[in-house]
Amino acid sequence: YEERRVDMLAPGVWVVWLDLDLFESVKGMTVKKTAIRYPLRVVRLAVDPETNPWGLALDGYASEGPRRLSETELAASEEQDK
């Protein structure tokens, strides 16, 4: 968790950015590496606290949807993580 990866849109509504590295391999050799940013919309719901103690749900993608990260964005993200 990092605060810079969460934006509050309204009370009980957030956008959370997940950056994932996807690797494709053939016989143990990496043939493709792709970094993708998923902007997820998270909302608070009134649900049964036994099945969902946090009362949160994924509400789909934020407006732009998932996209590949460029090398420049990857380098900037790694620099911020230090």
mmCIF file of N, CA, C and O in Angstrom:
data_model
loop_
_atom_site.group_PDB
_atom_site.id
_atom_site.type_symbol
_atom_site.label_atom_id
_atom_site.label_comp_id
_atom_site.label_asym_id
_atom_site.label_seq_id
_atom_site.Cartn_x
_atom_site.Cartn_y
_atom_site.Cartn_z
ATOM 1 N N TYR A 1 0.827 -1.189 0.000
ATOM 2 C CA TYR A 1 0.000 0.000 0.000
ATOM 3 C C TYR A 1 0.871 1.251 0.000
ATOM 4 O O TYR A 1 1.841 1.340 0.734
ATOM 5 N N GLU A 2 0.524 2.196 -0.844
ATOM 6 C CA GLU A 2 1.161 3.516 -0.868
ATOM 7 C C GLU A 2 0.066 4.550 -1.086
ATOM 8 O O GLU A 2 -0.778 4.385 -1.970
ATOM 9 N N GLU A 3 0.080 5.605 -0.297
ATOM 10 C CA GLU A 3 -0.955 6.629 -0.420
ATOM 11 C C GLU A 3 -1.026 7.236 -1.813
ATOM 12 O O GLU A 3 -2.106 7.581 -2.288
ATOM 13 N N ARG A 4 0.123 7.347 -2.479
ATOM 14 C CA ARG A 4 0.133 7.973 -3.801
ATOM 15 C C ARG A 4 -0.585 7.132 -4.846
ATOM 16 O O ARG A 4 -0.895 7.603 -5.931
ATOM 17 N N ARG A 5 -0.903 5.889 -4.542
ATOM 18 C CA ARG A 5 -1.593 5.009 -5.480
ATOM 19 C C ARG A 5 -3.103 4.954 -5.238
ATOM 20 O O ARG A 5 -3.807 4.143 -5.838
ATOM 21 N N VAL A 6 -3.610 5.814 -4.355
ATOM 22 C CA VAL A 6 -5.039 5.855 -4.043
ATOM 23 C C VAL A 6 -5.521 7.298 -4.109
ATOM 24 O O VAL A 6 -4.909 8.186 -3.526
ATOM 25 N N ASP A 7 -6.609 7.518 -4.837
ATOM 26 C CA ASP A 7 -7.256 8.834 -4.879
ATOM 27 C C ASP A 7 -8.690 8.686 -4.410
ATOM 28 O O ASP A 7 -9.412 7.802 -4.884
ATOM 29 N N MET A 8 -9.091 9.547 -3.474
ATOM 30 C CA MET A 8 -10.477 9.547 -3.032
ATOM 31 C C MET A 8 -11.283 10.427 -3.982
ATOM 32 O O MET A 8 -10.959 11.595 -4.179
ATOM 33 N N LEU A 9 -12.322 9.864 -4.588
ATOM 34 C CA LEU A 9 -13.177 10.616 -5.497
ATOM 35 C C LEU A 9 -14.344 11.265 -4.755
ATOM 36 O O LEU A 9 -14.764 12.365 -5.090
ATOM 37 N N ALA A 10 -14.864 10.557 -3.779
ATOM 38 C CA ALA A 10 -15.991 11.014 -2.958
ATOM 39 C C ALA A 10 -15.974 10.166 -1.695
ATOM 40 O O ALA A 10 -15.251 9.170 -1.633
ATOM 41 N N PRO A 11 -16.746 10.534 -0.681
ATOM 42 C CA PRO A 11 -16.799 9.668 0.504
ATOM 43 C C PRO A 11 -17.247 8.247 0.119
ATOM 44 O O PRO A 11 -18.289 8.065 -0.504
ATOM 45 N N GLY A 12 -16.404 7.276 0.395
ATOM 46 C CA GLY A 12 -16.722 5.889 0.081
ATOM 47 C C GLY A 12 -16.432 5.472 -1.344
ATOM 48 O O GLY A 12 -16.823 4.380 -1.765
ATOM 49 N N VAL A 13 -15.719 6.302 -2.119
ATOM 50 C CA VAL A 13 -15.366 5.963 -3.511
ATOM 51 C C VAL A 13 -13.909 6.337 -3.749
ATOM 52 O O VAL A 13 -13.516 7.481 -3.532
ATOM 53 N N TRP A 14 -13.118 5.354 -4.221
ATOM 54 C CA TRP A 14 -11.696 5.571 -4.458
ATOM 55 C C TRP A 14 -11.292 5.015 -5.813
ATOM 56 O O TRP A 14 -11.937 4.117 -6.339
ATOM 57 N N VAL A 15 -10.185 5.523 -6.347
ATOM 58 C CA VAL A 15 -9.506 4.899 -7.475
ATOM 59 C C VAL A 15 -8.165 4.417 -6.948
ATOM 60 O O VAL A 15 -7.430 5.169 -6.300
ATOM 61 N N VAL A 16 -7.864 3.142 -7.206
ATOM 62 C CA VAL A 16 -6.615 2.525 -6.770
ATOM 63 C C VAL A 16 -5.866 2.078 -8.021
ATOM 64 O O VAL A 16 -6.438 1.419 -8.883
ATOM 65 N N TRP A 17 -4.591 2.473 -8.131
ATOM 66 C CA TRP A 17 -3.776 2.077 -9.284
ATOM 67 C C TRP A 17 -2.920 0.882 -8.911
ATOM 68 O O TRP A 17 -2.114 0.945 -7.977
ATOM 69 N N LEU A 18 -3.079 -0.208 -9.661
ATOM 70 C CA LEU A 18 -2.252 -1.395 -9.489
ATOM 71 C C LEU A 18 -1.331 -1.506 -10.700
ATOM 72 O O LEU A 18 -1.797 -1.530 -11.842
ATOM 73 N N ASP A 19 -0.036 -1.551 -10.462
ATOM 74 C CA ASP A 19 0.942 -1.749 -11.526
ATOM 75 C C ASP A 19 1.414 -3.197 -11.450
ATOM 76 O O ASP A 19 1.939 -3.624 -10.423
ATOM 77 N N LEU A 20 1.211 -3.927 -12.535
ATOM 78 C CA LEU A 20 1.568 -5.338 -12.560
ATOM 79 C C LEU A 20 2.567 -5.613 -13.669
ATOM 80 O O LEU A 20 2.466 -5.054 -14.763
ATOM 81 N N ASP A 21 3.531 -6.473 -13.386
ATOM 82 C CA ASP A 21 4.483 -6.948 -14.390
ATOM 83 C C ASP A 21 4.015 -8.327 -14.837
ATOM 84 O O ASP A 21 3.910 -9.249 -14.027
ATOM 85 N N LEU A 22 3.719 -8.446 -16.109
ATOM 86 C CA LEU A 22 3.281 -9.722 -16.678
ATOM 87 C C LEU A 22 4.427 -10.325 -17.478
ATOM 88 O O LEU A 22 5.022 -9.662 -18.323
ATOM 89 N N PHE A 23 4.725 -11.589 -17.194
ATOM 90 C CA PHE A 23 5.805 -12.296 -17.878
ATOM 91 C C PHE A 23 5.217 -13.461 -18.661
ATOM 92 O O PHE A 23 4.388 -14.201 -18.134
ATOM 93 N N GLU A 24 5.651 -13.601 -19.902
ATOM 94 C CA GLU A 24 5.311 -14.777 -20.700
ATOM 95 C C GLU A 24 6.599 -15.545 -20.918
ATOM 96 O O GLU A 24 7.626 -14.960 -21.252
ATOM 97 N N SER A 25 6.532 -16.850 -20.720
ATOM 98 C CA SER A 25 7.745 -17.649 -20.899
ATOM 99 C C SER A 25 7.438 -18.910 -21.691
ATOM 100 O O SER A 25 6.314 -19.415 -21.690
ATOM 101 N N VAL A 26 8.477 -19.400 -22.350
ATOM 102 C CA VAL A 26 8.413 -20.652 -23.092
ATOM 103 C C VAL A 26 9.587 -21.499 -22.622
ATOM 104 O O VAL A 26 10.736 -21.059 -22.699
ATOM 105 N N LYS A 27 9.295 -22.653 -22.104
ATOM 106 C CA LYS A 27 10.314 -23.578 -21.602
ATOM 107 C C LYS A 27 11.287 -22.888 -20.646
ATOM 108 O O LYS A 27 12.499 -23.054 -20.723
ATOM 109 N N GLY A 28 10.742 -22.069 -19.759
ATOM 110 C CA GLY A 28 11.550 -21.418 -18.738
ATOM 111 C C GLY A 28 12.254 -20.145 -19.166
ATOM 112 O O GLY A 28 12.899 -19.496 -18.352
ATOM 113 N N MET A 29 12.156 -19.760 -20.433
ATOM 114 C CA MET A 29 12.796 -18.537 -20.910
ATOM 115 C C MET A 29 11.742 -17.455 -21.090
ATOM 116 O O MET A 29 10.714 -17.684 -21.738
ATOM 117 N N THR A 30 12.001 -16.283 -20.512
ATOM 118 C CA THR A 30 11.075 -15.168 -20.660
ATOM 119 C C THR A 30 11.125 -14.658 -22.098
ATOM 120 O O THR A 30 12.190 -14.332 -22.608
ATOM 121 N N VAL A 31 9.957 -14.599 -22.744
ATOM 122 C CA VAL A 31 9.900 -14.122 -24.118
ATOM 123 C C VAL A 31 9.209 -12.756 -24.206
ATOM 124 O O VAL A 31 9.327 -12.076 -25.214
ATOM 125 N N LYS A 32 8.517 -12.390 -23.154
ATOM 126 C CA LYS A 32 7.814 -11.111 -23.174
ATOM 127 C C LYS A 32 7.597 -10.634 -21.742
ATOM 128 O O LYS A 32 7.230 -11.417 -20.878
ATOM 129 N N LYS A 33 7.867 -9.354 -21.523
ATOM 130 C CA LYS A 33 7.635 -8.737 -20.223
ATOM 131 C C LYS A 33 6.872 -7.437 -20.478
ATOM 132 O O LYS A 33 7.319 -6.591 -21.248
ATOM 133 N N THR A 34 5.715 -7.309 -19.856
ATOM 134 C CA THR A 34 4.871 -6.146 -20.052
ATOM 135 C C THR A 34 4.430 -5.603 -18.700
ATOM 136 O O THR A 34 4.030 -6.369 -17.831
ATOM 137 N N ALA A 35 4.512 -4.289 -18.546
ATOM 138 C CA ALA A 35 4.003 -3.645 -17.327
ATOM 139 C C ALA A 35 2.675 -2.979 -17.673
ATOM 140 O O ALA A 35 2.578 -2.249 -18.662
ATOM 141 N N ILE A 36 1.652 -3.275 -16.866
ATOM 142 C CA ILE A 36 0.321 -2.739 -17.120
ATOM 143 C C ILE A 36 -0.197 -2.063 -15.857
ATOM 144 O O ILE A 36 -0.024 -2.580 -14.750
ATOM 145 N N ARG A 37 -0.816 -0.902 -16.042
ATOM 146 C CA ARG A 37 -1.431 -0.167 -14.927
ATOM 147 C C ARG A 37 -2.949 -0.355 -15.001
ATOM 148 O O ARG A 37 -3.577 -0.060 -16.006
ATOM 149 N N TYR A 38 -3.503 -0.876 -13.908
ATOM 150 C CA TYR A 38 -4.943 -1.086 -13.797
ATOM 151 C C TYR A 38 -5.515 -0.068 -12.821
ATOM 152 O O TYR A 38 -5.246 -0.145 -11.621
ATOM 153 N N PRO A 39 -6.323 0.880 -13.295
ATOM 154 C CA PRO A 39 -6.987 1.817 -12.388
ATOM 155 C C PRO A 39 -8.335 1.232 -11.956
ATOM 156 O O PRO A 39 -9.273 1.154 -12.740
ATOM 157 N N LEU A 40 -8.416 0.778 -10.717
ATOM 158 C CA LEU A 40 -9.631 0.131 -10.226
ATOM 159 C C LEU A 40 -10.448 1.085 -9.368
ATOM 160 O O LEU A 40 -9.909 1.808 -8.539
ATOM 161 N N ARG A 41 -11.748 1.065 -9.572
ATOM 162 C CA ARG A 41 -12.671 1.857 -8.763
ATOM 163 C C ARG A 41 -13.145 0.984 -7.613
ATOM 164 O O ARG A 41 -13.631 -0.133 -7.816
ATOM 165 N N VAL A 42 -12.982 1.475 -6.391
ATOM 166 C CA VAL A 42 -13.377 0.750 -5.181
ATOM 167 C C VAL A 42 -14.459 1.562 -4.487
ATOM 168 O O VAL A 42 -14.341 2.779 -4.352
ATOM 169 N N VAL A 43 -15.519 0.880 -4.054
ATOM 170 C CA VAL A 43 -16.633 1.566 -3.389
ATOM 171 C C VAL A 43 -16.960 0.871 -2.076
ATOM 172 O O VAL A 43 -16.697 -0.315 -1.900
ATOM 173 N N ARG A 44 -17.521 1.636 -1.161
ATOM 174 C CA ARG A 44 -17.995 1.070 0.107
ATOM 175 C C ARG A 44 -19.444 0.650 -0.085
ATOM 176 O O ARG A 44 -20.248 1.391 -0.634
ATOM 177 N N LEU A 45 -19.764 -0.577 0.369
ATOM 178 C CA LEU A 45 -21.112 -1.113 0.247
ATOM 179 C C LEU A 45 -21.619 -1.583 1.598
ATOM 180 O O LEU A 45 -20.833 -2.057 2.426
ATOM 181 N N ALA A 46 -22.911 -1.482 1.783
ATOM 182 C CA ALA A 46 -23.537 -2.028 2.989
ATOM 183 C C ALA A 46 -23.829 -3.505 2.722
ATOM 184 O O ALA A 46 -24.825 -3.849 2.078
ATOM 185 N N VAL A 47 -22.920 -4.366 3.162
ATOM 186 C CA VAL A 47 -23.062 -5.807 2.950
ATOM 187 C C VAL A 47 -22.865 -6.525 4.268
ATOM 188 O O VAL A 47 -22.460 -5.927 5.268
ATOM 189 N N ASP A 48 -23.097 -7.818 4.267
ATOM 190 C CA ASP A 48 -22.945 -8.644 5.457
ATOM 191 C C ASP A 48 -21.493 -8.615 5.932
ATOM 192 O O ASP A 48 -20.590 -9.039 5.210
ATOM 193 N N PRO A 49 -21.239 -8.108 7.146
ATOM 194 C CA PRO A 49 -19.853 -8.019 7.631
ATOM 195 C C PRO A 49 -19.181 -9.377 7.855
ATOM 196 O O PRO A 49 -17.968 -9.455 7.921
ATOM 197 N N GLU A 50 -19.958 -10.458 7.925
ATOM 198 C CA GLU A 50 -19.337 -11.778 8.057
ATOM 199 C C GLU A 50 -18.697 -12.217 6.745
ATOM 200 O O GLU A 50 -17.685 -12.901 6.744
ATOM 201 N N THR A 51 -19.288 -11.837 5.620
ATOM 202 C CA THR A 51 -18.735 -12.244 4.332
ATOM 203 C C THR A 51 -17.782 -11.200 3.757
ATOM 204 O O THR A 51 -16.950 -11.530 2.919
ATOM 205 N N ASN A 52 -17.907 -9.946 4.193
ATOM 206 C CA ASN A 52 -17.036 -8.871 3.706
ATOM 207 C C ASN A 52 -16.819 -7.880 4.856
ATOM 208 O O ASN A 52 -17.500 -6.865 4.946
ATOM 209 N N PRO A 53 -15.853 -8.158 5.739
ATOM 210 C CA PRO A 53 -15.682 -7.336 6.947
ATOM 211 C C PRO A 53 -15.301 -5.881 6.664
ATOM 212 O O PRO A 53 -15.527 -5.017 7.499
ATOM 213 N N TRP A 54 -14.738 -5.592 5.505
ATOM 214 C CA TRP A 54 -14.339 -4.214 5.198
ATOM 215 C C TRP A 54 -15.453 -3.438 4.499
ATOM 216 O O TRP A 54 -15.402 -2.230 4.405
ATOM 217 N N GLY A 55 -16.421 -4.153 3.938
ATOM 218 C CA GLY A 55 -17.529 -3.494 3.256
ATOM 219 C C GLY A 55 -17.106 -2.794 1.975
ATOM 220 O O GLY A 55 -17.691 -1.784 1.602
ATOM 221 N N LEU A 56 -16.085 -3.335 1.303
ATOM 222 C CA LEU A 56 -15.589 -2.727 0.067
ATOM 223 C C LEU A 56 -15.834 -3.655 -1.112
ATOM 224 O O LEU A 56 -15.884 -4.876 -0.962
ATOM 225 N N ALA A 57 -15.996 -3.051 -2.299
ATOM 226 C CA ALA A 57 -16.217 -3.844 -3.504
ATOM 227 C C ALA A 57 -15.518 -3.184 -4.686
ATOM 228 O O ALA A 57 -15.377 -1.961 -4.729
ATOM 229 N N LEU A 58 -15.087 -4.009 -5.638
ATOM 230 C CA LEU A 58 -14.545 -3.495 -6.894
ATOM 231 C C LEU A 58 -15.725 -3.111 -7.781
ATOM 232 O O LEU A 58 -16.663 -3.883 -7.940
ATOM 233 N N ASP A 59 -15.648 -1.912 -8.369
ATOM 234 C CA ASP A 59 -16.752 -1.383 -9.164
ATOM 235 C C ASP A 59 -16.345 -1.222 -10.628
ATOM 236 O O ASP A 59 -16.931 -0.442 -11.355
ATOM 237 N N GLY A 60 -15.316 -1.937 -11.050
ATOM 238 C CA GLY A 60 -14.859 -1.846 -12.431
ATOM 239 C C GLY A 60 -13.627 -0.957 -12.548
ATOM 240 O O GLY A 60 -12.991 -0.594 -11.560
ATOM 241 N N TYR A 61 -13.318 -0.605 -13.773
ATOM 242 C CA TYR A 61 -12.172 0.263 -14.030
ATOM 243 C C TYR A 61 -12.575 1.724 -13.878
ATOM 244 O O TYR A 61 -13.722 2.086 -14.111
ATOM 245 N N ALA A 62 -11.600 2.537 -13.538
ATOM 246 C CA ALA A 62 -11.803 3.987 -13.583
ATOM 247 C C ALA A 62 -11.942 4.370 -15.057
ATOM 248 O O ALA A 62 -11.801 3.537 -15.946
ATOM 249 N N SER A 63 -12.152 5.616 -15.333
ATOM 250 C CA SER A 63 -12.535 6.065 -16.671
ATOM 251 C C SER A 63 -11.634 5.571 -17.804
ATOM 252 O O SER A 63 -12.114 5.225 -18.869
ATOM 253 N N GLU A 64 -10.320 5.524 -17.611
ATOM 254 C CA GLU A 64 -9.451 5.201 -18.742
ATOM 255 C C GLU A 64 -9.199 3.714 -18.958
ATOM 256 O O GLU A 64 -8.763 3.327 -20.019
ATOM 257 N N GLY A 65 -9.424 2.877 -17.998
ATOM 258 C CA GLY A 65 -9.175 1.453 -18.156
ATOM 259 C C GLY A 65 -7.696 1.119 -18.107
ATOM 260 O O GLY A 65 -6.844 1.992 -17.978
ATOM 261 N N PRO A 66 -7.335 -0.180 -18.216
ATOM 262 C CA PRO A 66 -5.936 -0.586 -18.123
ATOM 263 C C PRO A 66 -5.128 -0.134 -19.344
ATOM 264 O O PRO A 66 -5.674 0.011 -20.433
ATOM 265 N N ARG A 67 -3.813 0.072 -19.112
ATOM 266 C CA ARG A 67 -2.942 0.459 -20.224
ATOM 267 C C ARG A 67 -1.517 0.032 -19.928
ATOM 268 O O ARG A 67 -1.126 -0.136 -18.775
ATOM 269 N N ARG A 68 -0.750 -0.145 -21.000
ATOM 270 C CA ARG A 68 0.666 -0.487 -20.865
ATOM 271 C C ARG A 68 1.435 0.722 -20.373
ATOM 272 O O ARG A 68 1.145 1.860 -20.751
ATOM 273 N N LEU A 69 2.454 0.461 -19.570
ATOM 274 C CA LEU A 69 3.326 1.529 -19.094
ATOM 275 C C LEU A 69 4.537 1.641 -20.009
ATOM 276 O O LEU A 69 5.112 0.630 -20.414
ATOM 277 N N SER A 70 4.924 2.864 -20.297
ATOM 278 C CA SER A 70 6.109 3.099 -21.121
ATOM 279 C C SER A 70 7.365 2.940 -20.276
ATOM 280 O O SER A 70 7.308 2.928 -19.044
ATOM 281 N N GLU A 71 8.507 2.831 -20.927
ATOM 282 C CA GLU A 71 9.787 2.729 -20.213
ATOM 283 C C GLU A 71 10.016 3.955 -19.333
ATOM 284 O O GLU A 71 10.536 3.847 -18.228
ATOM 285 N N THR A 72 9.617 5.137 -19.809
ATOM 286 C CA THR A 72 9.771 6.369 -19.035
ATOM 287 C C THR A 72 8.937 6.316 -17.763
ATOM 288 O O THR A 72 9.406 6.670 -16.681
ATOM 289 N N GLU A 73 7.691 5.854 -17.881
ATOM 290 C CA GLU A 73 6.818 5.743 -16.707
ATOM 291 C C GLU A 73 7.341 4.712 -15.719
ATOM 292 O O GLU A 73 7.271 4.913 -14.511
ATOM 293 N N LEU A 74 7.880 3.605 -16.229
ATOM 294 C CA LEU A 74 8.460 2.585 -15.358
ATOM 295 C C LEU A 74 9.645 3.139 -14.575
ATOM 296 O O LEU A 74 9.772 2.919 -13.374
ATOM 297 N N ALA A 75 10.514 3.863 -15.255
ATOM 298 C CA ALA A 75 11.692 4.444 -14.598
ATOM 299 C C ALA A 75 11.259 5.457 -13.541
ATOM 300 O O ALA A 75 11.810 5.482 -12.433
ATOM 301 N N ALA A 76 10.269 6.288 -13.839
ATOM 302 C CA ALA A 76 9.786 7.283 -12.886
ATOM 303 C C ALA A 76 9.150 6.606 -11.679
ATOM 304 O O ALA A 76 9.346 7.039 -10.536
ATOM 305 N N SER A 77 8.408 5.540 -11.905
ATOM 306 C CA SER A 77 7.767 4.805 -10.815
ATOM 307 C C SER A 77 8.808 4.166 -9.906
ATOM 308 O O SER A 77 8.687 4.185 -8.687
ATOM 309 N N GLU A 78 9.847 3.577 -10.506
ATOM 310 C CA GLU A 78 10.920 2.956 -9.717
ATOM 311 C C GLU A 78 11.657 4.012 -8.898
ATOM 312 O O GLU A 78 12.048 3.762 -7.764
ATOM 313 N N GLU A 79 11.842 5.186 -9.448
ATOM 314 C CA GLU A 79 12.524 6.273 -8.737
ATOM 315 C C GLU A 79 11.699 6.721 -7.542
ATOM 316 O O GLU A 79 12.233 6.981 -6.466
ATOM 317 N N GLN A 80 10.379 6.796 -7.691
ATOM 318 C CA GLN A 80 9.500 7.185 -6.585
ATOM 319 C C GLN A 80 9.473 6.142 -5.495
ATOM 320 O O GLN A 80 9.279 6.438 -4.327
ATOM 321 N N ASP A 81 9.668 4.859 -5.856
ATOM 322 C CA ASP A 81 9.641 3.778 -4.883
ATOM 323 C C ASP A 81 10.866 3.774 -3.974
ATOM 324 O O ASP A 81 10.865 3.158 -2.929
ATOM 325 N N LYS A 82 11.927 4.474 -4.357
ATOM 326 C CA LYS A 82 13.164 4.489 -3.552
ATOM 327 C C LYS A 82 13.023 5.346 -2.337
ATOM 328 O O LYS A 82 12.282 6.187 -2.149
#
